[in-house]
Short mmCIF file of C-alpha atoms in Angstrom, two decimals:
data_model
loop_
_atom_site.label_atom_id
_atom_site.label_comp_id
_atom_site.label_asym_id
_atom_site.label_seq_id
_atom_site.Cartn_x
_atom_site.Cartn_y
_atom_site.Cartn_z
CA ASN C 4 9.93 -25.07 12.14
CA HIS C 5 8.52 -25.04 15.57
CA LYS C 6 12.00 -25.99 16.85
CA GLY C 7 13.69 -23.01 15.25
CA LYS C 8 15.39 -24.99 12.53
CA LEU C 9 15.76 -23.26 9.13
CA LEU C 10 13.58 -24.98 6.57
CA TRP C 11 14.73 -23.24 3.33
CA LYS C 12 16.14 -20.08 1.99
CA LYS C 13 16.46 -18.80 -1.53
CA GLU C 14 18.01 -15.92 -3.28
CA TYR C 15 15.63 -13.98 -5.17
CA GLY C 16 17.74 -11.52 -6.98
CA PRO C 17 18.97 -7.69 -6.72
CA GLU C 18 17.67 -5.84 -3.72
CA TRP C 19 17.65 -2.22 -2.85
CA TYR C 20 21.22 -1.12 -2.07
CA GLU C 21 21.23 2.68 -1.82
CA THR C 22 19.93 4.42 1.38
CA TYR C 23 18.93 1.98 4.03
CA GLY C 24 19.63 -1.08 1.85
CA GLY C 25 17.64 -4.31 1.89
CA PRO C 26 14.04 -5.34 1.68
CA ARG C 27 11.40 -3.00 3.07
CA SER C 28 8.07 -4.85 2.84
CA THR C 29 6.40 -7.46 5.12
CA PRO C 30 5.54 -10.69 3.12
CA THR C 31 1.98 -11.73 2.76
CA ILE C 32 1.19 -15.42 3.35
CA LEU C 33 -1.98 -17.21 2.37
CA ASN C 34 -2.36 -20.92 2.83
CA ASP C 35 0.88 -22.30 1.52
CA LEU C 36 1.89 -19.35 -0.74
CA VAL C 37 4.27 -16.38 0.24
CA TYR C 38 4.08 -13.08 -1.57
CA PHE C 39 6.47 -10.23 -1.28
CA GLU C 40 7.66 -7.13 -3.08
CA SER C 41 11.35 -6.24 -3.25
CA GLY C 42 12.74 -2.70 -2.94
CA GLN C 43 13.62 -2.95 -6.68
CA GLY C 44 9.94 -3.32 -7.53
CA THR C 45 9.61 -6.98 -8.38
CA VAL C 46 6.70 -9.04 -6.79
CA PHE C 47 7.41 -12.75 -6.01
CA CYS C 48 5.26 -15.76 -5.17
CA TYR C 49 6.93 -18.71 -3.35
CA ASN C 50 5.68 -22.07 -2.19
CA GLY C 51 5.97 -21.64 1.57
CA ASN C 52 6.64 -25.28 2.23
CA THR C 53 9.38 -25.90 -0.25
CA GLY C 54 10.77 -22.45 -1.28
CA GLU C 55 10.08 -23.19 -4.88
CA LYS C 56 9.37 -19.85 -6.77
CA ILE C 57 5.97 -20.00 -8.47
CA TRP C 58 6.14 -16.69 -10.43
CA SER C 59 7.53 -13.16 -10.32
CA VAL C 60 6.56 -9.86 -12.06
CA ASP C 61 8.84 -6.84 -12.47
CA LEU C 62 6.35 -4.01 -11.68
CA LEU C 63 8.63 -1.31 -12.81
CA LYS C 64 9.43 -2.88 -16.28
CA LYS C 65 6.04 -4.43 -16.97
CA PHE C 66 3.95 -1.40 -16.10
CA ASN C 67 6.29 1.45 -17.14
CA ALA C 68 6.90 2.86 -13.64
CA GLY C 69 9.89 4.34 -12.00
CA ASN C 70 11.42 3.50 -8.49
CA ILE C 71 11.21 6.04 -5.75
CA THR C 72 13.66 7.62 -3.39
CA TRP C 73 13.90 4.90 -0.80
CA GLY C 74 12.89 1.92 -2.87
CA MET C 75 9.49 0.33 -3.53
CA ALA C 76 7.81 -0.57 -0.25
CA GLU C 77 4.38 -1.94 0.21
CA SER C 78 2.84 -5.21 1.76
CA LEU C 79 0.98 -6.82 -0.86
CA LEU C 80 -2.87 -7.03 -0.58
CA ILE C 81 -4.85 -10.15 -1.36
CA GLU C 82 -8.63 -10.44 -1.74
CA GLY C 83 -9.86 -13.63 -3.31
CA ASP C 84 -7.90 -14.62 -6.41
CA ARG C 85 -6.61 -11.01 -6.81
CA LEU C 86 -3.33 -9.46 -5.58
CA TYR C 87 -3.09 -5.76 -5.53
CA CYS C 88 -0.13 -3.51 -5.73
CA THR C 89 0.92 0.00 -6.75
CA PRO C 90 3.68 0.41 -9.38
CA GLY C 91 2.82 4.09 -9.48
CA GLY C 92 3.05 4.43 -13.32
CA LYS C 93 1.20 7.14 -15.17
CA GLU C 94 -0.95 4.62 -17.06
CA ASN C 95 -0.54 1.73 -14.78
CA ASN C 96 -0.91 3.35 -11.41
CA ILE C 97 -2.60 0.44 -9.53
CA VAL C 98 -2.82 -3.14 -10.74
CA ALA C 99 -4.53 -6.27 -9.87
CA LEU C 100 -2.67 -9.64 -10.55
CA ASN C 101 -3.99 -13.17 -10.40
CA ARG C 102 -2.23 -14.39 -7.14
CA PHE C 103 -1.72 -17.83 -8.60
CA THR C 104 -0.22 -16.97 -11.83
CA GLY C 105 1.05 -13.28 -11.70
CA GLU C 106 -1.02 -12.44 -14.82
CA THR C 107 -2.66 -9.03 -15.02
CA ILE C 108 -6.28 -8.83 -14.38
CA TRP C 109 -6.57 -5.03 -14.58
CA THR C 110 -4.53 -1.88 -14.42
CA SER C 111 -5.88 1.46 -13.35
CA PRO C 112 -4.27 4.92 -14.21
CA GLY C 113 -5.45 6.02 -10.87
CA ASN C 114 -4.12 9.63 -10.62
CA SER C 115 -0.90 8.96 -12.24
CA GLN C 116 1.14 9.82 -9.22
CA PRO C 117 4.26 7.85 -7.99
CA SER C 118 3.92 5.15 -5.39
CA ALA C 119 4.48 6.34 -1.78
CA TYR C 120 5.37 3.51 0.47
CA CYS C 121 1.75 2.81 1.33
CA SER C 122 0.14 -0.53 1.63
CA PRO C 123 -3.37 -0.59 0.08
CA ILE C 124 -6.39 -1.85 1.83
CA TYR C 125 -9.59 -3.56 0.59
CA VAL C 126 -12.85 -1.78 1.66
CA ARG C 127 -16.31 -3.37 1.43
CA HIS C 128 -18.69 -0.53 1.95
CA ASN C 129 -22.34 -1.42 1.38
CA LYS C 130 -22.40 -2.98 -2.04
CA ALA C 131 -19.03 -1.24 -3.07
CA GLU C 132 -15.76 -2.98 -3.15
CA LEU C 133 -12.84 -0.56 -3.07
CA ILE C 134 -9.11 -0.37 -3.01
CA VAL C 135 -7.89 2.54 -1.01
CA THR C 136 -4.17 3.70 -0.79
CA MET C 137 -1.98 6.79 -0.91
CA THR C 138 0.07 7.86 -3.70
CA ALA C 139 2.90 10.69 -3.65
CA GLU C 140 0.32 13.57 -3.01
CA SER C 141 -3.08 11.99 -2.71
CA ILE C 142 -5.50 9.49 -0.98
CA ILE C 143 -7.25 7.69 -3.81
CA GLY C 144 -10.09 5.18 -4.23
CA VAL C 145 -10.62 2.72 -7.09
CA ASP C 146 -13.03 -0.10 -7.85
CA ALA C 147 -11.59 -3.30 -6.66
CA LEU C 148 -13.22 -5.45 -9.32
CA THR C 149 -12.49 -3.30 -12.35
CA GLY C 150 -9.91 -0.69 -11.36
CA GLU C 151 -12.23 2.14 -12.20
CA PHE C 152 -10.80 5.41 -10.68
CA TYR C 153 -13.41 6.97 -8.47
CA TRP C 154 -11.87 9.77 -6.19
CA GLN C 155 -8.79 11.51 -4.86
CA VAL C 156 -8.15 13.93 -1.94
CA PRO C 157 -4.95 15.92 -1.49
CA GLN C 158 -2.56 14.50 1.12
CA PHE C 159 1.03 16.08 1.30
CA GLN C 160 4.08 15.13 3.05
CA GLY C 161 7.53 16.88 2.25
CA ASN C 162 9.35 13.85 1.22
CA LYS C 163 6.20 12.14 -0.28
CA ILE C 164 6.29 9.39 2.35
CA HIS C 165 2.90 7.89 3.06
CA ALA C 166 4.10 4.76 4.97
CA ASN C 167 0.75 4.17 6.82
CA ASN C 168 -1.96 2.04 5.41
CA PRO C 169 -5.40 3.61 5.55
CA VAL C 170 -7.97 2.49 8.08
CA TYR C 171 -11.81 1.96 7.31
CA SER C 172 -14.32 1.97 10.11
CA GLU C 173 -18.16 2.48 9.85
CA GLY C 174 -18.03 4.27 6.49
CA ILE C 175 -15.01 6.59 7.26
CA ILE C 176 -11.55 6.19 5.86
CA TYR C 177 -8.78 7.56 8.09
CA CYS C 178 -5.31 8.44 6.55
CA SER C 179 -2.28 9.54 8.55
CA SER C 180 0.84 11.17 7.34
CA ASP C 181 3.62 13.48 8.74
CA ASN C 182 2.55 17.18 8.78
CA ALA C 183 3.99 19.07 5.86
CA ARG C 184 1.87 22.04 4.81
CA THR C 185 -1.86 22.43 4.19
CA ASN C 186 -3.74 19.02 3.37
CA SER C 187 -1.59 16.86 5.62
CA GLY C 188 -1.63 15.13 8.89
CA LEU C 189 -4.68 13.06 9.82
CA ALA C 190 -7.58 13.05 7.56
CA ALA C 191 -11.28 11.47 7.87
CA LEU C 192 -13.05 10.87 4.69
CA LYS C 193 -16.70 9.91 4.61
CA LEU C 194 -17.63 7.56 1.87
CA SER C 195 -20.82 8.16 -0.24
CA ALA C 196 -23.36 5.26 -0.16
CA ASP C 197 -21.97 3.75 -3.50
CA GLY C 198 -18.40 4.37 -2.53
CA LYS C 199 -17.73 6.51 -5.64
CA ASN C 200 -17.25 9.87 -3.88
CA VAL C 201 -15.97 10.99 -0.51
CA THR C 202 -16.39 14.15 1.73
CA LEU C 203 -13.70 15.43 4.05
CA LEU C 204 -15.05 15.26 7.43
CA TRP C 205 -12.07 16.74 9.23
CA ARG C 206 -8.40 17.05 9.08
CA ASN C 207 -5.91 17.42 12.00
CA GLU C 208 -2.69 18.95 10.71
CA THR C 209 -0.98 18.90 14.10
CA PHE C 210 -1.08 15.04 14.29
CA ARG C 211 2.17 14.12 12.81
CA ASN C 212 2.21 10.18 12.25
CA LEU C 213 4.88 9.41 9.72
CA MET C 214 4.95 5.52 10.23
CA GLY C 215 3.72 3.03 12.60
CA GLY C 216 0.00 3.40 11.72
CA ILE C 217 -3.11 4.33 13.72
CA ILE C 218 -5.73 2.32 15.46
CA VAL C 219 -9.38 3.35 15.58
CA ASN C 220 -11.22 2.09 18.61
CA GLY C 221 -14.72 3.32 19.37
CA ASP C 222 -14.60 7.22 19.51
CA TYR C 223 -10.92 7.39 19.63
CA ILE C 224 -7.88 7.23 17.25
CA TYR C 225 -4.46 6.10 18.70
CA GLY C 226 -1.19 6.68 17.04
CA ALA C 227 2.45 7.66 17.72
CA ARG C 228 3.51 11.31 17.08
CA TYR C 229 6.55 11.83 14.79
CA LEU C 230 9.18 14.17 16.27
CA LYS C 231 12.04 15.30 14.28
CA LYS C 232 15.36 15.34 16.16
CA VAL C 233 17.40 18.58 15.90
CA TRP C 234 21.14 18.01 15.73
#
């Protein structure tokens, strides 16, 4: 509470225990409900006032997906009654769940690439509603209402880490990853009027922003540069 007194705590089950053990996602809070995803790939919904578990879904088991090198990591996206997440399965790549019950609304095959530590964003572009995220080797866009897969653009990082959420501004999507080889770094994608296609406006492969994200402000993009320490 406001005096710093612990109101409740709950054990939610097995957590990631290998490299860098423990949870790796920021909870999403809407009204009195708290949502989060464990490193083992289970999504939970709790009552924020009482700590009562409302529902949980094992993404990896239910959607036939595999965990990734450092454990599942995404901050869950909510828009309306829908909760979006990225199991990264070949057939169930991105999914939308009912945020009150955990029931599946739709699943999308996306581009069938594994999840990549990226938190998805909701984009309202003209009349289009999109979910944009990054999977192991791509930036992808799907219809937020149906899950229809629209487009993908190559985006590479040596360890398949895309820990920064995309940023949308004035019809352009910006995605930043650590530099690996071609088709990496910071990319700017211009959406078509209907959102079903994108055009690569430019790519800066010397900008190496592994995590921490970017900020778009007017004509400028701000972000930290990733420097690898040599031992």
